[in-house]
Amino acid sequence: MKKNHITKAVEVLTQGGLVAIPTETVYGLGADARNPDALRKIFHAKQRPMDHPLIVHLADISQLSLWASDIPDSALLLANTFWPGPLTLILKKAAGVSDLLTGGQDTIGLRIPHHPVALALLKEYGGGIAAPSANRFGRISPTTAEAVRDELGDAVDLILEGGQCEVGVESTIVDMSQGHPVILRPGMISAEQIENVLHESVRAKNDEAPRVSGSHLSHYAPSTKTWLMTRDEIKNFLQSVAEKDKPLAVMTLTQIDALPAGILQKVMSRVPEEYAHDLYQTLREFDKKQLKQIIIETVPKNQEWDAVLDRLQRATQF
Ligand code: TXA
Ligand code: MG
């Protein structure tokens, strides 16, 4: 890792600027979590509504008490088990934590990411870094530095290069502020993994949960019209597809042979972790091709696929 890039990033953050940060999930758009002017820049750059809370990224569990209060032992257990890693904990906020971070709520989202560049920056900086995904509001999260450039261009002062994100979808968000764990956003750490650590059952969010931006209907969405279909539906559809609906792309789990001209196929992995890793990058590449539509084959409905299915459903709702 290039030390001088980290030093430069620390400078930018200290001066109230925005730094795009690679994490293991997706790239984040980072700002000093204690600087209100810097936080406002995040909302402006993303065109994100001000009442959507931000996740504060930390270097070390010992910093938790600066941001959260009344931390239950169960939350500490999750933190010790899964951090650094793709898990965000929602906890009661500590006194003095800005409303810009919490969207005016009394809770705060916190996580320690598992990426050498993010960790090096967080350690060198020393303070909390607020970072939503580095995409424009409602769009697909970036999983490469190039994608951040496409999304935000000059709105970000510095982009740290960190390669393609290993996980590829956003962190699992668990609300630990209610007395019982509730998953607000599925991610690659599953409800089952959390249950195995806590020895208690974990609820999924009720669909009314208003404050998680990912829970808006059309979110993580390509700009090309995108549909989710079963394999049979795809085959039927392709048999009678009109010229005016081409070119189009299909994203499948197993190869469909003998496709008509004008149809691009990407066969995804049947391993959920590998699928998640490639998902956003594949959609982004499709999105650049001036296609009439994108058709995605449904994935299995089980816990392993929870996070992927959640993102596919959001990408195809409009
Ligand atoms: O993997 C990730 O979590 C990435 C990387 C950069 O860390 N970040 C990310 O941030 O996905 P963002 O802002 O795009 O999504 C975080 C979600 C938001 O939808 C926000 O509403 C929710 O977390 N959130 C943050 N604080 C919250 C709180 N106090 N209560 C409920 N939801 C909260
Ligand atoms: Mg986001």
Short mmCIF file of C-alpha atoms and ligand atoms in Angstrom, two decimals:
data_model
loop_
_atom_site.label_atom_id
_atom_site.label_comp_id
_atom_site.label_asym_id
_atom_site.label_seq_id
_atom_site.Cartn_x
_atom_site.Cartn_y
_atom_site.Cartn_z
CA MET A 1 0.00 0.00 0.00
CA LYS A 2 1.33 3.41 -0.89
CA LYS A 3 1.91 5.36 2.27
CA ASN A 4 1.87 8.71 0.50
CA HIS A 5 -1.69 8.10 -0.69
CA ILE A 6 -2.83 7.49 2.86
CA THR A 7 -1.04 10.63 4.04
CA LYS A 8 -2.72 12.63 1.30
CA ALA A 9 -6.12 11.16 2.19
CA VAL A 10 -5.64 12.11 5.84
CA GLU A 11 -4.88 15.67 4.71
CA VAL A 12 -8.01 15.82 2.58
CA LEU A 13 -10.18 14.53 5.45
CA THR A 14 -8.60 16.93 7.92
CA GLN A 15 -9.37 19.83 5.58
CA GLY A 16 -13.01 18.77 5.31
CA GLY A 17 -12.77 17.13 1.89
CA LEU A 18 -14.20 13.90 0.51
CA VAL A 19 -12.16 10.73 -0.01
CA ALA A 20 -13.46 7.62 -1.79
CA ILE A 21 -12.37 4.61 0.22
CA PRO A 22 -12.21 0.99 -0.88
CA THR A 23 -13.79 -1.41 1.61
CA GLU A 24 -14.39 -5.14 1.33
CA THR A 25 -18.07 -4.52 0.53
CA VAL A 26 -18.26 -1.50 -1.79
CA TYR A 27 -16.40 1.80 -2.12
CA GLY A 28 -17.45 4.44 0.40
CA LEU A 29 -17.54 8.23 0.10
CA GLY A 30 -15.71 9.27 3.24
CA ALA A 31 -15.65 12.45 5.29
CA ASP A 32 -14.59 13.44 8.80
CA ALA A 33 -17.51 12.25 10.93
CA ARG A 34 -16.99 15.19 13.36
CA ASN A 35 -17.06 17.90 10.68
CA PRO A 36 -20.62 19.03 9.80
CA ASP A 37 -19.51 20.93 6.67
CA ALA A 38 -17.72 17.86 5.37
CA LEU A 39 -20.78 15.71 6.11
CA ARG A 40 -23.00 18.11 4.17
CA LYS A 41 -20.69 17.65 1.18
CA ILE A 42 -21.45 13.91 1.22
CA PHE A 43 -25.19 14.55 0.90
CA HIS A 44 -24.60 17.08 -1.83
CA ALA A 45 -22.25 14.86 -3.84
CA LYS A 46 -24.60 11.89 -3.67
CA GLN A 47 -27.78 13.96 -4.05
CA ARG A 48 -28.93 12.09 -0.99
CA PRO A 49 -31.83 13.26 1.23
CA MET A 50 -30.53 14.75 4.49
CA ASP A 51 -32.56 12.45 6.73
CA HIS A 52 -30.72 9.31 5.60
CA PRO A 53 -28.25 8.36 8.30
CA LEU A 54 -24.61 7.58 7.56
CA ILE A 55 -22.39 4.73 8.75
CA VAL A 56 -19.35 5.80 10.75
CA HIS A 57 -16.28 3.68 10.07
CA LEU A 58 -13.79 3.05 12.86
CA ALA A 59 -10.30 1.55 13.15
CA ASP A 60 -10.75 -0.19 16.47
CA ILE A 61 -13.44 -1.48 18.82
CA SER A 62 -12.02 0.69 21.60
CA GLN A 63 -13.48 3.71 19.72
CA LEU A 64 -17.07 2.41 19.99
CA SER A 65 -17.88 4.27 23.18
CA LEU A 66 -17.02 7.61 21.52
CA TRP A 67 -19.98 7.09 19.19
CA ALA A 68 -22.40 4.75 20.95
CA SER A 69 -23.87 4.45 24.44
CA ASP A 70 -25.68 1.66 26.34
CA ILE A 71 -23.86 -0.89 24.19
CA PRO A 72 -25.33 -4.33 24.93
CA ASP A 73 -22.94 -7.24 25.49
CA SER A 74 -24.53 -8.99 22.53
CA ALA A 75 -23.42 -6.12 20.27
CA LEU A 76 -19.87 -6.37 21.61
CA LEU A 77 -19.94 -10.08 20.93
CA LEU A 78 -20.93 -9.46 17.30
CA ALA A 79 -18.29 -6.74 16.97
CA ASN A 80 -15.59 -9.01 18.38
CA THR A 81 -16.67 -11.86 16.13
CA PHE A 82 -17.21 -10.13 12.81
CA TRP A 83 -15.05 -6.98 12.85
CA PRO A 84 -13.18 -6.07 10.82
CA GLY A 85 -15.84 -7.27 8.40
CA PRO A 86 -19.05 -6.64 6.45
CA LEU A 87 -21.32 -5.98 9.44
CA THR A 88 -22.83 -2.67 10.55
CA LEU A 89 -24.20 -2.34 14.07
CA ILE A 90 -26.97 0.11 14.89
CA LEU A 91 -26.56 1.29 18.49
CA LYS A 92 -27.85 4.08 20.72
CA LYS A 93 -25.81 7.13 19.87
CA ALA A 94 -23.41 8.76 22.32
CA ALA A 95 -23.97 12.31 23.52
CA GLY A 96 -22.78 14.93 21.05
CA VAL A 97 -23.06 12.78 17.92
CA SER A 98 -24.28 14.98 15.06
CA ASP A 99 -27.81 14.70 13.69
CA LEU A 100 -26.21 14.71 10.25
CA LEU A 101 -24.86 11.24 11.02
CA THR A 102 -28.03 9.85 12.53
CA GLY A 103 -30.68 11.48 10.36
CA GLY A 104 -32.05 12.95 13.58
CA GLN A 105 -32.60 9.52 15.16
CA ASP A 106 -31.19 8.45 18.51
CA THR A 107 -29.15 5.63 16.98
CA ILE A 108 -25.93 5.44 15.00
CA GLY A 109 -24.55 2.93 12.47
CA LEU A 110 -20.95 1.79 13.06
CA ARG A 111 -18.56 -0.61 11.41
CA ILE A 112 -14.90 -1.60 11.09
CA PRO A 113 -14.28 -2.53 7.46
CA HIS A 114 -11.99 -5.34 6.38
CA HIS A 115 -9.80 -3.84 3.69
CA PRO A 116 -6.11 -3.01 4.08
CA VAL A 117 -6.45 0.46 2.52
CA ALA A 118 -9.51 1.41 4.58
CA LEU A 119 -7.90 0.12 7.77
CA ALA A 120 -4.63 1.90 7.07
CA LEU A 121 -6.49 5.15 6.50
CA LEU A 122 -8.68 4.74 9.58
CA LYS A 123 -5.65 3.99 11.76
CA GLU A 124 -3.63 6.89 10.39
CA TYR A 125 -6.57 9.29 10.64
CA GLY A 126 -7.52 8.20 14.13
CA GLY A 127 -11.06 9.57 14.03
CA GLY A 128 -14.35 8.22 12.70
CA ILE A 129 -14.96 8.40 8.96
CA ALA A 130 -18.57 8.69 7.80
CA ALA A 131 -19.00 6.86 4.51
CA PRO A 132 -22.08 5.91 2.55
CA SER A 133 -21.59 3.94 -0.64
CA ALA A 134 -19.89 6.17 -3.23
CA ASN A 135 -22.74 6.20 -5.75
CA ARG A 136 -25.36 8.77 -6.61
CA PHE A 137 -28.52 8.24 -4.57
CA GLY A 138 -30.53 5.23 -5.73
CA ARG A 139 -27.85 3.90 -8.06
CA ILE A 140 -25.63 0.83 -7.95
CA SER A 141 -22.84 0.94 -5.40
CA PRO A 142 -19.34 1.10 -6.92
CA THR A 143 -17.05 -1.90 -6.46
CA THR A 144 -14.05 -0.44 -8.31
CA ALA A 145 -12.26 2.91 -8.22
CA GLU A 146 -13.20 3.38 -11.88
CA ALA A 147 -16.89 3.02 -10.98
CA VAL A 148 -16.51 5.71 -8.31
CA ARG A 149 -15.08 8.02 -10.96
CA ASP A 150 -18.06 7.28 -13.22
CA GLU A 151 -20.53 7.92 -10.40
CA LEU A 152 -19.11 11.00 -8.73
CA GLY A 153 -16.39 12.50 -10.93
CA ASP A 154 -15.13 15.80 -9.56
CA ALA A 155 -17.42 15.73 -6.53
CA VAL A 156 -14.81 13.63 -4.74
CA ASP A 157 -11.43 15.15 -3.87
CA LEU A 158 -9.42 11.93 -3.81
CA ILE A 159 -10.11 8.32 -4.79
CA LEU A 160 -8.00 5.69 -3.07
CA GLU A 161 -7.35 2.72 -5.34
CA GLY A 162 -8.07 -0.59 -3.68
CA GLY A 163 -8.88 -3.01 -6.48
CA GLN A 164 -12.23 -4.72 -6.90
CA CYS A 165 -14.17 -5.15 -3.66
CA GLU A 166 -14.05 -8.70 -2.39
CA VAL A 167 -17.60 -9.01 -1.05
CA GLY A 168 -19.29 -6.84 -3.66
CA VAL A 169 -22.56 -6.02 -1.85
CA GLU A 170 -23.10 -3.72 1.12
CA SER A 171 -22.68 -4.81 4.74
CA THR A 172 -25.32 -6.63 6.76
CA ILE A 173 -27.00 -4.05 9.02
CA VAL A 174 -28.13 -5.31 12.44
CA ASP A 175 -30.08 -3.08 14.76
CA MET A 176 -28.89 -3.86 18.30
CA SER A 177 -30.58 -0.84 19.89
CA GLN A 178 -33.99 -2.42 20.49
CA GLY A 179 -33.18 -5.17 22.98
CA HIS A 180 -33.37 -7.87 20.29
CA PRO A 181 -31.36 -8.10 17.07
CA VAL A 182 -33.14 -7.03 13.87
CA ILE A 183 -31.59 -7.26 10.42
CA LEU A 184 -32.32 -4.05 8.56
CA ARG A 185 -30.35 -4.95 5.44
CA PRO A 186 -29.21 -8.47 4.49
CA GLY A 187 -25.57 -8.88 3.54
CA MET A 188 -23.05 -11.67 3.20
CA ILE A 189 -22.99 -12.20 6.96
CA SER A 190 -26.25 -14.11 7.28
CA ALA A 191 -28.95 -14.13 9.95
CA GLU A 192 -27.89 -17.68 10.71
CA GLN A 193 -24.27 -16.68 11.36
CA ILE A 194 -25.49 -13.98 13.74
CA GLU A 195 -27.87 -16.38 15.48
CA ASN A 196 -25.04 -18.88 15.93
CA VAL A 197 -23.01 -16.27 17.76
CA LEU A 198 -25.81 -14.79 19.87
CA HIS A 199 -27.77 -17.99 20.53
CA GLU A 200 -30.99 -16.11 19.98
CA SER A 201 -33.25 -15.72 17.01
CA VAL A 202 -32.77 -12.75 14.73
CA ARG A 203 -35.68 -10.96 13.09
CA ALA A 204 -35.63 -9.46 9.64
CA LYS A 205 -36.79 -5.88 9.32
CA ASN A 206 -40.45 -5.28 8.79
CA ASP A 207 -40.95 -3.84 5.37
CA GLU A 208 -42.09 -0.53 6.76
CA ALA A 209 -38.62 0.32 8.12
CA PRO A 210 -38.42 3.86 6.77
CA ARG A 211 -34.88 4.99 7.45
CA VAL A 212 -32.68 2.58 5.58
CA SER A 213 -32.11 4.10 2.19
CA GLY A 214 -31.67 0.65 0.70
CA SER A 215 -35.25 -0.08 1.65
CA HIS A 216 -36.63 2.40 -0.84
CA LEU A 217 -38.25 0.48 -3.63
CA SER A 218 -36.07 1.48 -6.52
CA HIS A 219 -32.57 1.31 -5.19
CA TYR A 220 -29.29 -0.20 -6.29
CA ALA A 221 -30.79 0.23 -9.73
CA PRO A 222 -29.15 0.30 -13.16
CA SER A 223 -30.47 3.03 -15.46
CA THR A 224 -31.40 0.41 -18.08
CA LYS A 225 -34.81 -1.17 -17.51
CA THR A 226 -34.14 -4.38 -15.58
CA TRP A 227 -36.36 -7.41 -15.00
CA LEU A 228 -36.19 -10.47 -12.78
CA MET A 229 -37.56 -13.66 -14.38
CA THR A 230 -37.47 -17.42 -13.92
CA ARG A 231 -35.50 -19.46 -16.42
CA ASP A 232 -38.68 -20.57 -18.18
CA GLU A 233 -39.98 -17.02 -18.37
CA ILE A 234 -36.71 -15.93 -19.91
CA LYS A 235 -36.84 -18.68 -22.53
CA ASN A 236 -40.43 -17.85 -23.45
CA PHE A 237 -39.70 -14.18 -23.57
CA LEU A 238 -36.68 -14.65 -25.83
CA GLN A 239 -38.62 -16.78 -28.28
CA SER A 240 -40.88 -13.91 -29.17
CA VAL A 241 -38.66 -10.91 -28.48
CA ALA A 242 -39.25 -8.04 -30.91
CA GLU A 243 -36.40 -6.32 -32.79
CA LYS A 244 -37.25 -3.04 -31.09
CA ASP A 245 -36.52 -4.62 -27.70
CA LYS A 246 -32.96 -5.52 -28.71
CA PRO A 247 -30.12 -5.40 -27.98
CA LEU A 248 -30.67 -6.80 -24.54
CA ALA A 249 -28.68 -8.71 -21.94
CA VAL A 250 -29.53 -11.75 -19.87
CA MET A 251 -27.78 -12.65 -16.65
CA THR A 252 -28.23 -16.36 -16.00
CA LEU A 253 -27.11 -19.06 -13.58
CA THR A 254 -26.60 -21.65 -16.31
CA GLN A 255 -25.97 -21.06 -19.98
CA ILE A 256 -29.02 -20.72 -22.24
CA ASP A 257 -28.00 -22.06 -25.64
CA ALA A 258 -28.90 -20.91 -29.14
CA LEU A 259 -29.80 -17.34 -28.25
CA PRO A 260 -31.12 -15.16 -31.08
CA ALA A 261 -28.85 -12.35 -32.38
CA GLY A 262 -28.73 -9.15 -30.36
CA ILE A 263 -28.80 -10.89 -27.02
CA LEU A 264 -25.82 -10.75 -24.73
CA GLN A 265 -25.50 -13.43 -22.07
CA LYS A 266 -23.49 -13.38 -18.87
CA VAL A 267 -23.46 -16.65 -16.95
CA MET A 268 -22.97 -15.91 -13.26
CA SER A 269 -21.49 -18.17 -10.60
CA ARG A 270 -23.82 -20.47 -8.70
CA VAL A 271 -21.81 -19.83 -5.56
CA PRO A 272 -23.55 -16.91 -3.79
CA GLU A 273 -20.30 -15.29 -2.61
CA GLU A 274 -18.93 -15.28 -6.14
CA TYR A 275 -22.21 -14.06 -7.59
CA ALA A 276 -22.29 -11.18 -5.08
CA HIS A 277 -18.69 -10.31 -5.92
CA ASP A 278 -19.54 -9.88 -9.61
CA LEU A 279 -23.09 -8.53 -9.37
CA TYR A 280 -22.70 -4.74 -9.39
CA GLN A 281 -19.77 -4.76 -11.79
CA THR A 282 -21.77 -6.86 -14.26
CA LEU A 283 -24.79 -4.54 -14.03
CA ARG A 284 -22.54 -1.55 -14.46
CA GLU A 285 -20.96 -3.02 -17.59
CA PHE A 286 -24.40 -3.83 -19.02
CA ASP A 287 -25.53 -0.31 -18.21
CA LYS A 288 -22.81 1.14 -20.43
CA LYS A 289 -23.88 -0.82 -23.50
CA GLN A 290 -26.99 1.14 -24.53
CA LEU A 291 -29.17 -1.92 -24.09
CA LYS A 292 -32.95 -1.79 -24.27
CA GLN A 293 -33.26 -3.99 -21.21
CA ILE A 294 -31.51 -6.30 -18.80
CA ILE A 295 -33.10 -9.59 -17.77
CA ILE A 296 -31.88 -11.39 -14.67
CA GLU A 297 -32.61 -15.00 -13.83
CA THR A 298 -34.00 -15.41 -10.30
CA VAL A 299 -31.67 -16.96 -7.74
CA PRO A 300 -32.58 -19.60 -5.13
CA LYS A 301 -34.76 -18.42 -2.23
CA ASN A 302 -32.67 -19.39 0.77
CA GLN A 303 -30.50 -17.66 3.37
CA GLU A 304 -27.27 -18.03 1.44
CA TRP A 305 -28.80 -15.99 -1.37
CA ASP A 306 -30.64 -13.46 0.85
CA ALA A 307 -28.36 -10.52 0.18
CA VAL A 308 -28.14 -11.15 -3.55
CA LEU A 309 -31.89 -11.66 -3.96
CA ASP A 310 -32.56 -8.50 -1.95
CA ARG A 311 -30.34 -6.44 -4.30
CA LEU A 312 -31.82 -8.07 -7.40
CA GLN A 313 -35.34 -7.25 -6.24
CA ARG A 314 -34.40 -3.66 -5.61
CA ALA A 315 -32.58 -3.34 -8.94
CA THR A 316 -35.71 -4.49 -10.76
CA GLN A 317 -38.39 -2.46 -8.98
CA PHE A 318 -39.39 0.85 -10.42
O1 TXA B 1 -21.02 -1.92 3.21
C1 TXA B 1 -21.43 -0.83 3.58
O2 TXA B 1 -22.18 -0.70 4.57
C2 TXA B 1 -21.00 0.40 2.80
C3 TXA B 1 -19.50 0.62 3.00
C4 TXA B 1 -19.00 1.88 2.35
O3 TXA B 1 -19.22 0.61 4.37
N1 TXA B 1 -21.74 1.55 3.19
C5 TXA B 1 -23.04 1.71 2.87
O4 TXA B 1 -23.56 2.92 3.29
O5 TXA B 1 -23.70 0.88 2.28
P1 TXA B 1 -24.95 3.51 2.79
O6 TXA B 1 -25.09 4.82 3.44
O7 TXA B 1 -25.01 3.47 1.33
O8 TXA B 1 -25.96 2.53 3.43
C6 TXA B 1 -26.02 2.45 4.81
C7 TXA B 1 -27.42 2.28 5.26
C8 TXA B 1 -28.28 3.45 4.86
O9 TXA B 1 -29.34 2.97 4.08
C9 TXA B 1 -28.75 4.03 6.15
O10 TXA B 1 -30.09 4.42 6.09
C10 TXA B 1 -28.55 2.89 7.13
O11 TXA B 1 -27.41 2.26 6.68
N2 TXA B 1 -28.30 3.43 8.46
C11 TXA B 1 -27.25 4.14 8.87
N3 TXA B 1 -27.42 4.53 10.15
C12 TXA B 1 -28.62 4.05 10.54
C13 TXA B 1 -29.38 4.13 11.73
N4 TXA B 1 -28.94 4.82 12.78
N5 TXA B 1 -30.57 3.51 11.76
C14 TXA B 1 -31.03 2.83 10.70
N6 TXA B 1 -30.36 2.73 9.53
C15 TXA B 1 -29.18 3.33 9.45
MG MG B 2 -25.79 3.05 -0.44
#
